[in-house]
Amino acid sequence: MKGKILVAGGTGYIGSHTTVELQKAGYEVVIIDDLSNSNLEVLDGIEKITGVRPAFYKWDLKDLEGTRKILQEQPGIDGVILFAASKAVGESVKLPLKYYRNNLTTVINMLELMPEFNMKGIVFSSSCTVYGQPDPQYLPVTEEAPIKPALSPYGNTKQINEEIIQDTIHAGAPFKSIILRYFNPIGAHPSAEIGELPNGVPQNLVPYLTQTAMGIRKELSVFGDDYNTPDGSCIRDYINIVDLAKAHVIAMDRMLENKSDQKVEIFNLGTGHGVSVLELVRTFEKATGVKVPHKIVGRREGDIEKVWANPEKANKVLGWKAEVSLADTLESAWKWQLHLREKGIQ
Ligand code: UFG
């Protein structure tokens, strides 16, 4: 065994794929998740892929005492990867206190517990949302681009969390941190045993698209074709979920093996390529042979026109690179949607 890792939010979309990659790399994984946006069947999927069922605790990390008890039951955890968070942008505007309470308390509790249990590092899942709409000279976005005022309470929690981690480490906390700023994670594990399971009507592009292709939704609304982009639709950097998961393993190795003198490091995780909504729809149709009924509608409030990563720092310093093509990634998302149909889940 390489070491023992706590994956907070490990049954969620990114957490489950990361658990698989950690186990494949030889780590032992303990998951804590309150199942507020995931379910226990995810553990079956992880076990099918890796042959190992991670230890699991259904628990709310906002409860400090209970979390401490779990950590006492699981001695020897070397590091934590913190995914557990509420993440629906629209909901955060309506329920800001839910977002501040969930996303801030969880981080504060974890940082408080880490020294007690001698944990050496925390990988934190942040988001490109911290850059807002970068000014043209900052595209593609590097980690040095200015942080813009958040457009939603969700985005604000990511910014505040980054600051909480940095302040705690600057104050002398005995651990390291790697903050990963994700661009737009999409797709599913190629086995289709795990993937994204949106709650209710999907808010994000790819789950809505695959549900439309399946006939669950009538048509996909493309939010705006009058942006200042080549085809008028918004541009994002869509990153394969397994590629993204692998970066967490590298980040954890880096901290546990003391490969860097820096106590806090920040990395963008993206492909470096911007793709428009309409291009993505076309790529999906070509890759799967399945048509996606879609129509252009008005802009979605709060949407950023265009953003994509400069991932050079992660490429050079971590030795990590996004590898899976957009077409293969969209095919994996489709395979996962087919798997959900087989299981009778819509
Ligand atoms: N889009 C559509 N139709 C849809 C859904 C989305 O055209 O039905 C467009 C959006 O307008 C946007 C692009 O597809 O141009 C991507 O939208 P997503 O909702 O999938 O993702 P966002 O780029 O809006 O990112 C948001 C937050 C991130 C967060 C991410 C995942 O800004 O912080 O969702 O939850 F990480």
Tab-separated table of C-alpha atoms and ligand atoms in Angstrom:
chain	number	residue	atom	x	y	z
A	1	MET	CA	0.000	0.000	0.000
A	2	LYS	CA	1.180	3.460	-0.885
A	3	GLY	CA	-0.740	5.196	1.874
A	4	LYS	CA	-4.217	5.839	3.128
A	5	ILE	CA	-6.313	8.667	1.748
A	6	LEU	CA	-9.561	10.181	2.943
A	7	VAL	CA	-11.766	11.105	0.002
A	8	ALA	CA	-14.363	13.526	1.340
A	9	GLY	CA	-17.286	13.424	-1.075
A	10	GLY	CA	-15.977	10.205	-2.583
A	11	THR	CA	-19.274	8.892	-3.932
A	12	GLY	CA	-19.844	12.021	-6.023
A	13	TYR	CA	-18.977	12.496	-9.669
A	14	ILE	CA	-15.329	13.563	-9.407
A	15	GLY	CA	-14.801	11.794	-6.063
A	16	SER	CA	-15.769	8.372	-7.401
A	17	HIS	CA	-13.489	8.618	-10.445
A	18	THR	CA	-10.652	9.818	-8.222
A	19	THR	CA	-11.207	6.940	-5.793
A	20	VAL	CA	-10.804	4.511	-8.701
A	21	GLU	CA	-7.526	6.127	-9.787
A	22	LEU	CA	-6.196	6.245	-6.212
A	23	GLN	CA	-6.920	2.553	-5.730
A	24	LYS	CA	-5.378	1.698	-9.088
A	25	ALA	CA	-2.257	3.578	-8.002
A	26	GLY	CA	-2.042	1.489	-4.802
A	27	TYR	CA	-3.632	3.815	-2.251
A	28	GLU	CA	-6.126	2.652	0.352
A	29	VAL	CA	-9.217	4.866	0.302
A	30	VAL	CA	-11.657	5.831	3.035
A	31	ILE	CA	-14.724	7.706	1.812
A	32	ILE	CA	-16.872	10.024	3.865
A	33	ASP	CA	-19.972	11.268	2.051
A	34	ASP	CA	-23.406	12.282	3.284
A	35	LEU	CA	-24.988	10.965	0.052
A	36	SER	CA	-26.779	14.302	-0.394
A	37	ASN	CA	-25.984	14.204	-4.114
A	38	SER	CA	-24.930	10.583	-4.711
A	39	ASN	CA	-25.895	7.051	-3.749
A	40	LEU	CA	-24.450	3.845	-2.375
A	41	GLU	CA	-24.493	2.057	-5.737
A	42	VAL	CA	-21.458	4.122	-6.676
A	43	LEU	CA	-19.473	1.872	-4.327
A	44	ASP	CA	-20.532	-1.154	-6.412
A	45	GLY	CA	-19.267	0.599	-9.534
A	46	ILE	CA	-15.919	1.398	-7.907
A	47	GLU	CA	-15.600	-2.201	-6.725
A	48	LYS	CA	-16.439	-3.578	-10.183
A	49	ILE	CA	-13.687	-1.503	-11.768
A	50	THR	CA	-10.934	-1.936	-9.181
A	51	GLY	CA	-11.885	-5.122	-7.346
A	52	VAL	CA	-11.705	-3.184	-4.077
A	53	ARG	CA	-14.566	-1.696	-2.099
A	54	PRO	CA	-13.366	1.398	-0.274
A	55	ALA	CA	-14.221	1.894	3.393
A	56	PHE	CA	-17.317	4.078	3.521
A	57	TYR	CA	-18.935	6.308	6.131
A	58	LYS	CA	-22.236	8.044	5.475
A	59	TRP	CA	-21.513	11.202	7.381
A	60	ASP	CA	-21.890	14.950	7.205
A	61	LEU	CA	-18.473	16.582	7.517
A	62	LYS	CA	-20.043	19.668	9.055
A	63	ASP	CA	-20.237	17.617	12.254
A	64	LEU	CA	-16.745	18.002	13.674
A	65	GLU	CA	-17.093	15.581	16.597
A	66	GLY	CA	-18.515	12.757	14.507
A	67	THR	CA	-15.846	13.237	11.872
A	68	ARG	CA	-13.193	13.078	14.591
A	69	LYS	CA	-14.641	9.732	15.728
A	70	ILE	CA	-14.431	8.338	12.189
A	71	LEU	CA	-10.801	9.422	11.933
A	72	GLN	CA	-10.083	7.711	15.266
A	73	GLU	CA	-11.611	4.542	13.823
A	74	GLN	CA	-9.421	4.880	10.723
A	75	PRO	CA	-5.930	5.615	12.038
A	76	GLY	CA	-3.061	6.378	9.716
A	77	ILE	CA	-4.735	8.539	7.079
A	78	ASP	CA	-1.919	10.326	5.237
A	79	GLY	CA	-3.852	12.890	3.257
A	80	VAL	CA	-7.282	14.113	2.264
A	81	ILE	CA	-8.878	15.017	-1.036
A	82	LEU	CA	-11.766	17.334	-0.401
A	83	PHE	CA	-14.637	17.253	-2.904
A	84	ALA	CA	-17.588	17.345	-0.510
A	85	ALA	CA	-19.449	20.545	-1.415
A	86	SER	CA	-22.694	21.858	-2.804
A	87	LYS	CA	-22.144	22.793	-6.435
A	88	ALA	CA	-25.280	24.013	-8.175
A	89	VAL	CA	-24.629	27.592	-9.233
A	90	GLY	CA	-28.310	28.551	-9.644
A	91	GLU	CA	-29.332	27.015	-6.320
A	92	SER	CA	-26.541	28.890	-4.559
A	93	VAL	CA	-28.088	32.195	-5.621
A	94	LYS	CA	-31.394	31.159	-4.033
A	95	LEU	CA	-29.941	29.468	-0.947
A	96	PRO	CA	-26.690	31.294	-0.153
A	97	LEU	CA	-26.572	30.227	3.486
A	98	LYS	CA	-26.755	26.558	2.524
A	99	TYR	CA	-23.704	27.093	0.320
A	100	TYR	CA	-21.712	29.126	2.823
A	101	ARG	CA	-22.563	26.716	5.630
A	102	ASN	CA	-21.804	23.528	3.683
A	103	ASN	CA	-18.792	24.611	1.696
A	104	LEU	CA	-17.027	26.649	4.355
A	105	THR	CA	-17.712	24.532	7.449
A	106	THR	CA	-16.503	21.375	5.757
A	107	VAL	CA	-13.163	22.930	4.853
A	108	ILE	CA	-12.680	24.554	8.265
A	109	ASN	CA	-13.425	21.259	10.050
A	110	MET	CA	-11.048	19.311	7.851
A	111	LEU	CA	-8.209	21.800	8.309
A	112	GLU	CA	-8.757	21.686	12.055
A	113	LEU	CA	-8.664	17.887	12.168
A	114	MET	CA	-5.695	17.331	9.866
A	115	PRO	CA	-2.924	18.116	12.391
A	116	GLU	CA	-4.632	16.045	15.118
A	117	PHE	CA	-4.377	13.014	12.864
A	118	ASN	CA	-1.011	13.878	11.405
A	119	MET	CA	-2.272	14.229	7.832
A	120	LYS	CA	0.382	15.564	5.499
A	121	GLY	CA	-1.589	17.111	2.676
A	122	ILE	CA	-4.928	18.261	1.340
A	123	VAL	CA	-5.952	18.398	-2.309
A	124	PHE	CA	-8.755	20.904	-2.682
A	125	SER	CA	-11.186	20.971	-5.574
A	126	SER	CA	-11.540	24.507	-6.803
A	127	SER	CA	-12.893	25.837	-10.059
A	128	CYS	CA	-12.076	28.053	-13.007
A	129	THR	CA	-15.077	30.003	-11.815
A	130	VAL	CA	-12.590	31.984	-9.654
A	131	TYR	CA	-11.322	33.706	-12.827
A	132	GLY	CA	-14.789	34.925	-13.895
A	133	GLN	CA	-14.602	36.279	-17.453
A	134	PRO	CA	-10.874	36.858	-17.909
A	135	ASP	CA	-9.838	39.960	-19.846
A	136	PRO	CA	-8.685	39.059	-23.397
A	137	GLN	CA	-4.979	39.308	-22.530
A	138	TYR	CA	-5.450	36.542	-19.947
A	139	LEU	CA	-6.867	33.971	-22.386
A	140	PRO	CA	-5.930	31.132	-22.200
A	141	VAL	CA	-5.991	31.558	-18.425
A	142	THR	CA	-2.912	30.915	-16.332
A	143	GLU	CA	-2.902	30.584	-12.566
A	144	GLU	CA	-1.616	34.174	-12.397
A	145	ALA	CA	-4.747	35.688	-13.960
A	146	PRO	CA	-6.578	37.992	-11.554
A	147	ILE	CA	-9.313	36.525	-9.401
A	148	LYS	CA	-12.578	38.274	-10.297
A	149	PRO	CA	-15.455	38.998	-7.919
A	150	ALA	CA	-17.594	35.864	-7.811
A	151	LEU	CA	-20.840	35.814	-9.776
A	152	SER	CA	-22.586	33.441	-7.370
A	153	PRO	CA	-22.388	32.339	-3.732
A	154	TYR	CA	-21.090	28.977	-5.015
A	155	GLY	CA	-18.213	30.697	-6.808
A	156	ASN	CA	-17.581	32.836	-3.757
A	157	THR	CA	-17.263	29.745	-1.533
A	158	LYS	CA	-14.501	28.439	-3.824
A	159	GLN	CA	-12.607	31.729	-3.548
A	160	ILE	CA	-13.043	31.903	0.226
A	161	ASN	CA	-12.024	28.254	0.597
A	162	GLU	CA	-8.808	28.905	-1.296
A	163	GLU	CA	-8.101	31.814	1.055
A	164	ILE	CA	-8.922	29.781	4.170
A	165	ILE	CA	-6.472	27.094	3.091
A	166	GLN	CA	-3.732	29.582	2.230
A	167	ASP	CA	-4.175	31.556	5.465
A	168	THR	CA	-4.102	28.377	7.554
A	169	ILE	CA	-0.916	27.160	5.927
A	170	HIS	CA	0.727	30.579	6.126
A	171	ALA	CA	-0.088	30.547	9.829
A	172	GLY	CA	2.115	27.477	10.154
A	173	ALA	CA	-0.242	24.512	9.820
A	174	PRO	CA	1.853	21.335	9.575
A	175	PHE	CA	0.582	20.188	6.172
A	176	LYS	CA	0.701	21.061	2.501
A	177	SER	CA	-2.032	21.813	0.032
A	178	ILE	CA	-2.540	21.563	-3.679
A	179	ILE	CA	-5.471	23.535	-5.004
A	180	LEU	CA	-6.790	22.285	-8.333
A	181	ARG	CA	-8.856	24.642	-10.458
A	182	TYR	CA	-11.007	22.500	-12.706
A	183	PHE	CA	-12.346	23.731	-15.991
A	184	ASN	CA	-15.441	21.794	-17.184
A	185	PRO	CA	-15.210	18.108	-16.206
A	186	ILE	CA	-17.324	15.841	-18.430
A	187	GLY	CA	-17.688	12.199	-19.470
A	188	ALA	CA	-17.613	8.970	-17.509
A	189	HIS	CA	-15.323	6.068	-16.741
A	190	PRO	CA	-14.836	4.066	-19.995
A	191	SER	CA	-16.298	0.979	-18.271
A	192	ALA	CA	-19.548	2.940	-17.750
A	193	GLU	CA	-19.647	1.587	-14.189
A	194	ILE	CA	-19.481	5.102	-12.739
A	195	GLY	CA	-20.410	8.502	-14.158
A	196	GLU	CA	-22.309	11.674	-13.438
A	197	LEU	CA	-25.727	11.269	-11.867
A	198	PRO	CA	-27.456	14.624	-11.892
A	199	ASN	CA	-30.234	15.256	-9.418
A	200	GLY	CA	-33.463	16.116	-11.277
A	201	VAL	CA	-33.239	18.231	-14.428
A	202	PRO	CA	-29.539	18.615	-15.315
A	203	GLN	CA	-28.190	22.156	-15.235
A	204	ASN	CA	-24.915	21.328	-16.972
A	205	LEU	CA	-24.491	20.909	-20.694
A	206	VAL	CA	-23.351	17.311	-21.152
A	207	PRO	CA	-25.843	15.528	-18.878
A	208	TYR	CA	-28.637	17.570	-20.476
A	209	LEU	CA	-27.330	16.678	-23.913
A	210	THR	CA	-27.095	12.909	-23.242
A	211	GLN	CA	-30.566	12.906	-21.686
A	212	THR	CA	-31.877	14.684	-24.785
A	213	ALA	CA	-30.145	12.196	-27.079
A	214	MET	CA	-31.847	9.445	-25.055
A	215	GLY	CA	-35.249	11.086	-25.480
A	216	ILE	CA	-35.664	11.867	-21.776
A	217	ARG	CA	-35.617	15.590	-22.632
A	218	LYS	CA	-37.306	16.958	-25.749
A	219	GLU	CA	-34.536	19.254	-26.900
A	220	LEU	CA	-31.384	20.879	-25.726
A	221	SER	CA	-31.499	24.646	-25.355
A	222	VAL	CA	-28.318	26.292	-26.529
A	223	PHE	CA	-28.017	29.385	-24.380
A	224	GLY	CA	-27.174	32.122	-26.863
A	225	ASP	CA	-25.588	32.321	-30.314
A	226	ASP	CA	-24.807	36.024	-30.230
A	227	TYR	CA	-21.619	35.924	-28.165
A	228	ASN	CA	-18.350	37.291	-29.469
A	229	THR	CA	-17.090	33.819	-30.481
A	230	PRO	CA	-16.642	32.230	-33.947
A	231	ASP	CA	-20.083	30.550	-33.987
A	232	GLY	CA	-21.709	32.825	-31.395
A	233	SER	CA	-22.085	30.158	-28.680
A	234	CYS	CA	-20.067	30.127	-25.419
A	235	ILE	CA	-16.629	28.577	-25.222
A	236	ARG	CA	-15.374	26.311	-22.422
A	237	ASP	CA	-12.501	23.927	-21.784
A	238	TYR	CA	-14.083	20.478	-21.393
A	239	ILE	CA	-11.837	18.079	-19.529
A	240	ASN	CA	-12.209	14.298	-19.395
A	241	ILE	CA	-13.188	13.095	-15.928
A	242	VAL	CA	-10.623	10.274	-15.785
A	243	ASP	CA	-7.830	12.611	-16.883
A	244	LEU	CA	-8.980	14.991	-14.164
A	245	ALA	CA	-9.075	12.210	-11.555
A	246	LYS	CA	-5.518	11.163	-12.399
A	247	ALA	CA	-4.248	14.654	-11.582
A	248	HIS	CA	-5.401	14.156	-7.980
A	249	VAL	CA	-3.241	11.064	-7.604
A	250	ILE	CA	-0.221	12.963	-8.922
A	251	ALA	CA	-0.981	15.871	-6.577
A	252	MET	CA	-1.242	13.555	-3.584
A	253	ASP	CA	1.991	11.741	-4.503
A	254	ARG	CA	3.680	15.118	-4.791
A	255	MET	CA	2.728	16.201	-1.286
A	256	LEU	CA	3.302	12.872	0.446
A	257	GLU	CA	6.662	12.350	-1.250
A	258	ASN	CA	7.710	15.944	-0.546
A	259	LYS	CA	8.495	16.644	-4.180
A	260	SER	CA	8.059	20.380	-3.744
A	261	ASP	CA	9.279	22.990	-1.254
A	262	GLN	CA	6.093	24.983	-1.708
A	263	LYS	CA	3.490	24.537	0.996
A	264	VAL	CA	0.609	25.632	-1.227
A	265	GLU	CA	0.466	25.171	-4.970
A	266	ILE	CA	-2.292	25.996	-7.425
A	267	PHE	CA	-2.834	24.294	-10.780
A	268	ASN	CA	-5.302	24.728	-13.611
A	269	LEU	CA	-6.695	21.461	-14.906
A	270	GLY	CA	-7.880	21.819	-18.460
A	271	THR	CA	-7.002	20.743	-21.970
A	272	GLY	CA	-5.882	24.131	-23.246
A	273	HIS	CA	-8.529	24.017	-25.999
A	274	GLY	CA	-11.677	26.075	-26.078
A	275	VAL	CA	-14.770	24.396	-27.542
A	276	SER	CA	-18.098	26.075	-28.267
A	277	VAL	CA	-21.458	24.647	-27.254
A	278	LEU	CA	-22.402	24.073	-30.908
A	279	GLU	CA	-19.072	22.399	-31.655
A	280	LEU	CA	-19.592	20.101	-28.699
A	281	VAL	CA	-23.060	19.112	-29.941
A	282	ARG	CA	-21.651	18.368	-33.411
A	283	THR	CA	-18.752	16.361	-31.966
A	284	PHE	CA	-21.193	14.283	-29.911
A	285	GLU	CA	-23.374	13.570	-32.943
A	286	LYS	CA	-20.377	12.547	-35.025
A	287	ALA	CA	-18.826	10.367	-32.305
A	288	THR	CA	-22.014	8.499	-31.400
A	289	GLY	CA	-24.102	8.725	-34.573
A	290	VAL	CA	-26.985	9.933	-32.400
A	291	LYS	CA	-28.788	13.175	-33.209
A	292	VAL	CA	-29.357	15.777	-30.527
A	293	PRO	CA	-32.450	17.910	-31.136
A	294	HIS	CA	-31.462	21.417	-30.134
A	295	LYS	CA	-32.576	25.000	-30.523
A	296	ILE	CA	-30.975	28.336	-29.872
A	297	VAL	CA	-32.566	30.259	-27.018
A	298	GLY	CA	-31.596	33.423	-25.135
A	299	ARG	CA	-28.480	33.755	-23.029
A	300	ARG	CA	-28.396	32.181	-19.566
A	301	GLU	CA	-27.926	34.762	-16.836
A	302	GLY	CA	-24.441	34.814	-15.363
A	303	ASP	CA	-22.819	32.782	-18.168
A	304	ILE	CA	-19.253	33.579	-19.059
A	305	GLU	CA	-18.632	34.148	-22.762
A	306	LYS	CA	-15.365	32.285	-23.163
A	307	VAL	CA	-12.800	30.717	-20.912
A	308	TRP	CA	-10.209	28.035	-21.422
A	309	ALA	CA	-7.087	26.974	-19.597
A	310	ASN	CA	-3.436	27.416	-20.060
A	311	PRO	CA	-2.513	24.072	-18.455
A	312	GLU	CA	1.272	24.468	-18.914
A	313	LYS	CA	2.025	24.662	-15.215
A	314	ALA	CA	0.296	21.320	-14.545
A	315	ASN	CA	1.903	19.866	-17.688
A	316	LYS	CA	5.419	20.882	-16.667
A	317	VAL	CA	5.393	20.808	-12.882
A	318	LEU	CA	3.058	17.863	-12.282
A	319	GLY	CA	3.895	16.021	-15.483
A	320	TRP	CA	0.157	15.729	-16.058
A	321	LYS	CA	-1.596	16.245	-19.344
A	322	ALA	CA	-5.176	15.834	-20.535
A	323	GLU	CA	-5.089	12.908	-22.950
A	324	VAL	CA	-8.563	11.695	-23.858
A	325	SER	CA	-10.100	13.420	-26.900
A	326	LEU	CA	-13.384	15.300	-26.754
A	327	ALA	CA	-14.992	12.716	-29.070
A	328	ASP	CA	-13.947	9.788	-26.852
A	329	THR	CA	-15.043	11.688	-23.761
A	330	LEU	CA	-18.490	12.375	-25.223
A	331	GLU	CA	-18.764	8.740	-26.254
A	332	SER	CA	-18.053	7.729	-22.648
A	333	ALA	CA	-20.825	10.080	-21.482
A	334	TRP	CA	-23.196	8.415	-23.946
A	335	LYS	CA	-22.164	4.910	-22.861
A	336	TRP	CA	-22.916	5.940	-19.267
A	337	GLN	CA	-26.346	7.240	-20.273
A	338	LEU	CA	-27.036	3.880	-21.961
A	339	HIS	CA	-25.888	2.102	-18.796
A	340	LEU	CA	-28.335	4.186	-16.744
A	341	ARG	CA	-31.147	3.150	-19.078
A	342	GLU	CA	-30.242	-0.514	-18.644
A	343	LYS	CA	-30.486	-0.017	-14.908
A	344	GLY	CA	-33.838	1.729	-15.281
A	345	ILE	CA	-32.450	5.013	-13.944
A	346	GLN	CA	-33.432	8.081	-15.914
B	1	UFG	N1	-25.349	25.243	-21.789
B	1	UFG	C1	-26.339	25.235	-22.757
B	1	UFG	N2	-27.464	24.522	-22.507
B	1	UFG	C2	-27.661	23.829	-21.344
B	1	UFG	C3	-26.632	23.839	-20.375
B	1	UFG	C4	-25.496	24.575	-20.623
B	1	UFG	O1	-26.203	25.858	-23.815
B	1	UFG	O2	-28.716	23.214	-21.178
B	1	UFG	C5	-24.107	25.998	-22.071
B	1	UFG	C6	-23.836	27.102	-21.079
B	1	UFG	O3	-24.481	28.274	-21.488
B	1	UFG	C7	-22.325	27.176	-21.125
B	1	UFG	C8	-21.873	25.756	-21.432
B	1	UFG	O4	-23.019	25.108	-21.943
B	1	UFG	O5	-21.948	27.980	-22.189
B	1	UFG	C9	-21.396	25.014	-20.212
B	1	UFG	O6	-22.368	25.134	-19.183
B	1	UFG	P1	-22.345	24.238	-17.864
B	1	UFG	O7	-23.555	24.592	-17.069
B	1	UFG	O8	-22.157	22.803	-18.231
B	1	UFG	O9	-21.014	24.689	-17.094
B	1	UFG	P2	-20.511	26.168	-16.716
B	1	UFG	O10	-19.400	26.490	-17.626
B	1	UFG	O11	-21.653	27.073	-16.586
B	1	UFG	O12	-19.860	25.937	-15.300
B	1	UFG	C10	-20.639	25.857	-14.131
B	1	UFG	C11	-19.940	26.652	-13.049
B	1	UFG	C12	-18.670	26.001	-12.628
B	1	UFG	C13	-18.954	24.622	-12.210
B	1	UFG	C14	-19.568	23.906	-13.363
B	1	UFG	C15	-19.906	22.498	-13.009
B	1	UFG	O13	-19.692	27.951	-13.500
B	1	UFG	O14	-18.094	26.676	-11.529
B	1	UFG	O15	-20.780	24.556	-13.732
B	1	UFG	O16	-20.884	22.441	-12.036
B	1	UFG	F1	-17.797	24.009	-11.828
